[in-house]
Coordinates of C-alpha atoms in Angstrom, one line a residue:
M71 CA 80.6 -80.8 61.2
N72 CA 76.8 -81.2 61.4
Q73 CA 74.1 -79.3 59.4
N74 CA 73.7 -76.6 62.1
E75 CA 77.5 -76.0 62.2
K76 CA 77.7 -75.8 58.4
L77 CA 74.9 -73.3 58.3
L78 CA 76.5 -71.2 61.0
S79 CA 79.7 -71.2 59.1
L80 CA 77.9 -70.0 56.0
V81 CA 76.1 -67.3 57.9
Q82 CA 79.3 -66.0 59.5
E83 CA 81.1 -66.1 56.1
A84 CA 78.3 -63.9 54.6
L85 CA 78.5 -61.5 57.6
S86 CA 82.3 -61.2 57.1
E87 CA 81.9 -60.5 53.5
L88 CA 79.7 -57.5 54.3
D89 CA 82.7 -56.0 56.2
Q90 CA 85.0 -56.3 53.3
P91 CA 85.8 -53.2 51.2
N92 CA 84.2 -53.1 47.8
Y93 CA 82.1 -56.2 48.5
K94 CA 79.2 -57.1 46.3
L95 CA 75.8 -57.0 48.0
S96 CA 74.4 -59.4 45.3
S97 CA 77.0 -62.0 46.4
V98 CA 75.9 -61.8 50.0
I99 CA 72.3 -62.0 49.0
R100 CA 73.0 -65.2 47.0
K101 CA 74.6 -66.7 50.2
S102 CA 71.6 -65.5 52.2
I103 CA 69.2 -67.2 49.7
R104 CA 71.1 -70.5 50.2
I105 CA 70.9 -70.1 54.0
A106 CA 67.1 -69.3 53.9
R107 CA 66.4 -72.3 51.6
L108 CA 68.5 -74.7 53.7
R109 CA 66.6 -73.6 56.8
N110 CA 63.2 -73.7 55.1
D111 CA 62.9 -70.0 56.0
F112 CA 60.4 -69.2 53.3
D113 CA 59.4 -65.8 54.6
N114 CA 62.9 -64.5 54.2
L115 CA 63.6 -66.6 51.1
Y116 CA 60.8 -64.8 49.3
W117 CA 62.1 -61.2 49.7
L118 CA 65.7 -62.2 49.2
E119 CA 64.9 -63.8 45.9
L120 CA 62.8 -60.9 44.8
E121 CA 65.8 -58.5 45.4
M122 CA 67.7 -60.5 42.7
V123 CA 65.0 -59.9 39.9
D124 CA 63.8 -56.8 38.2
M125 CA 60.5 -55.7 39.6
R126 CA 59.2 -55.3 36.0
D127 CA 60.0 -59.0 35.2
K128 CA 56.6 -60.5 35.5
W129 CA 57.7 -64.0 34.5
N130 CA 60.4 -64.3 37.2
K131 CA 58.1 -62.8 39.8
D132 CA 55.3 -65.2 39.0
H133 CA 57.7 -68.1 39.0
L134 CA 59.0 -67.1 42.5
T135 CA 55.4 -66.7 43.7
S136 CA 54.2 -70.1 42.5
N137 CA 57.2 -71.8 44.2
L138 CA 56.6 -70.1 47.5
R139 CA 52.8 -70.2 47.5
Q140 CA 52.7 -74.0 48.1
H141 CA 54.2 -73.5 51.6
Y142 CA 51.4 -71.3 52.8
K143 CA 47.6 -71.2 53.1
A144 CA 46.1 -68.8 50.6
D145 CA 45.3 -66.0 53.1
E146 CA 48.7 -66.4 54.8
F147 CA 50.5 -66.0 51.5
E148 CA 48.5 -62.9 50.6
I149 CA 49.5 -61.3 53.9
L150 CA 53.2 -62.2 53.4
N151 CA 53.1 -61.0 49.8
K152 CA 51.7 -57.6 50.8
R153 CA 54.3 -57.2 53.5
V154 CA 57.2 -58.2 51.3
Y155 CA 56.3 -55.8 48.5
E156 CA 55.6 -52.9 50.8
T157 CA 59.1 -53.4 52.4
I158 CA 60.8 -53.7 49.0
I159 CA 59.0 -50.7 47.6
E160 CA 60.0 -48.6 50.6
A161 CA 63.6 -49.5 50.3
R162 CA 63.7 -48.7 46.6
T163 CA 61.8 -45.4 46.6
S164 CA 63.8 -42.3 45.9
H165 CA 62.9 -39.7 48.5
N166 CA 63.7 -37.0 46.0
S167 CA 61.3 -38.0 43.3
E168 CA 59.1 -40.7 45.0
Q169 CA 59.9 -43.0 42.1
V170 CA 60.4 -46.7 42.8
Y171 CA 63.6 -48.1 41.4
A172 CA 62.8 -51.5 39.8
P173 CA 66.1 -53.1 38.7
S174 CA 67.6 -56.1 40.5
V175 CA 70.4 -55.6 43.0
P176 CA 73.0 -57.0 40.5
D177 CA 71.7 -54.4 37.9
I178 CA 71.8 -51.6 40.4
E179 CA 75.4 -52.5 41.2
G180 CA 76.3 -52.7 37.5
L181 CA 74.7 -49.3 36.8
R182 CA 76.5 -47.7 39.8
E183 CA 79.9 -49.0 38.4
T184 CA 79.1 -47.6 35.0
L185 CA 78.1 -44.2 36.4
T186 CA 81.2 -44.1 38.6
D187 CA 83.4 -44.7 35.6
N188 CA 81.6 -42.1 33.5
V189 CA 81.7 -39.3 36.0
Q190 CA 85.5 -39.2 35.6
S191 CA 85.1 -38.0 32.0
F192 CA 82.8 -35.1 32.8
K193 CA 84.0 -31.6 33.2
K194 CA 84.5 -30.7 36.9
G195 CA 81.5 -28.7 38.2
S196 CA 79.4 -29.4 35.1
L197 CA 75.7 -30.3 35.2
H198 CA 76.5 -33.8 33.9
E199 CA 78.9 -34.4 36.7
F200 CA 76.4 -33.1 39.3
D201 CA 73.5 -35.2 37.9
T202 CA 75.6 -38.4 37.7
K203 CA 76.9 -38.0 41.3
E204 CA 73.3 -37.4 42.5
M205 CA 72.3 -40.7 40.7
I206 CA 75.2 -42.6 42.3
A207 CA 74.2 -41.2 45.7
S208 CA 70.6 -42.3 45.2
L209 CA 71.7 -45.8 44.2
D210 CA 73.9 -46.0 47.2
R211 CA 71.0 -45.2 49.5
I212 CA 68.9 -47.9 48.0
L213 CA 71.7 -50.5 48.3
K214 CA 72.4 -49.4 51.9
R215 CA 68.7 -49.9 52.9
I216 CA 68.7 -53.4 51.3
E217 CA 72.1 -54.1 53.0
H218 CA 70.6 -53.3 56.4
R219 CA 67.8 -55.7 55.9
V220 CA 70.2 -58.5 54.7
F221 CA 72.4 -57.8 57.8
D222 CA 69.4 -58.1 60.1
F223 CA 68.5 -61.5 58.5
L224 CA 72.0 -62.8 58.8
S225 CA 72.7 -61.6 62.4
L226 CA 69.3 -63.0 63.5
S227 CA 70.0 -66.3 61.8
E228 CA 73.4 -66.4 63.5
K229 CA 71.9 -66.0 66.9
Q230 CA 69.2 -68.7 66.3
L231 CA 71.9 -71.2 65.1
I232 CA 74.2 -70.4 68.0
D233 CA 71.2 -70.8 70.5
G234 CA 70.3 -74.0 68.7
Q235 CA 73.8 -75.4 69.1
R236 CA 73.9 -74.5 72.8
N237 CA 70.6 -76.3 73.3
S238 CA 71.9 -79.3 71.4
D239 CA 75.1 -79.4 73.5
F240 CA 73.1 -79.0 76.7
F241 CA 70.8 -82.0 75.9
E242 CA 73.8 -84.1 74.8
R243 CA 75.6 -83.4 78.1
T244 CA 72.4 -84.1 80.0
R245 CA 71.9 -87.4 78.2
Q246 CA 75.5 -88.4 78.9
Y247 CA 75.1 -87.6 82.6
V248 CA 71.9 -89.7 82.8
D249 CA 73.5 -92.6 81.0
T250 CA 76.4 -92.5 83.4
R251 CA 74.1 -92.5 86.4
L252 CA 71.9 -95.2 85.1
S253 CA 74.9 -97.5 84.3
L254 CA 75.8 -97.3 87.9
L255 CA 72.2 -98.1 89.1
S256 CA 70.8 -100.4 86.4
V257 CA 72.4 -101.7 83.2
S258 CA 69.0 -102.9 81.9
A259 CA 67.4 -99.5 82.5
L260 CA 70.2 -97.9 80.5
Q261 CA 69.7 -100.3 77.6
Q262 CA 66.0 -99.6 77.5
L263 CA 66.6 -95.8 77.5
T264 CA 69.2 -96.1 74.8
T265 CA 66.9 -98.2 72.6
A266 CA 64.1 -95.6 73.1
Y267 CA 66.5 -92.7 72.3
V268 CA 67.6 -94.4 69.0
K269 CA 64.0 -95.1 68.0
T270 CA 63.0 -91.5 68.6
N271 CA 65.9 -90.1 66.5
R272 CA 65.0 -92.4 63.6
R273 CA 61.5 -91.0 63.2

């Protein structure tokens, strides 16, 4: 299995996990981070890693920024940084209060579990039950928006990897055909072509 096939397998594993009941979005994001890093897909790596840290955590945000900045020109990174934060803020804004929810995806999931456990202890129809259910629904909306973006990243990556594999298979079949034809016409020409092909792939 080559690198492209391994990546495709990892992408499809992450997509399948999204379809499982009670899956953890944080687990899928970790796989997505690995995929983006292996593909040198720094645009997507940036926002995926930011989803896993608290927006108030300046040290971790600065650490991510310094690691990513080296792959861009200064003006390019500023454009990327602005676009990434605008998208994250939009996904994490509560439409009821217009407040931006800052915790990381793992923290959001943990809070949702705690609230779900607590709501069982409240009196049916009480204000506490209503407020807690409203909070759970708000967290669900945030997680769902992030999930949509992660799904788009994974499905696009899957398409690109499949297309890349098809192109690779096409060129390999073409090379084999040319080799066969040349071997019938000229053994020396085939040897020269093979030598050139090997040198090119060593670069």
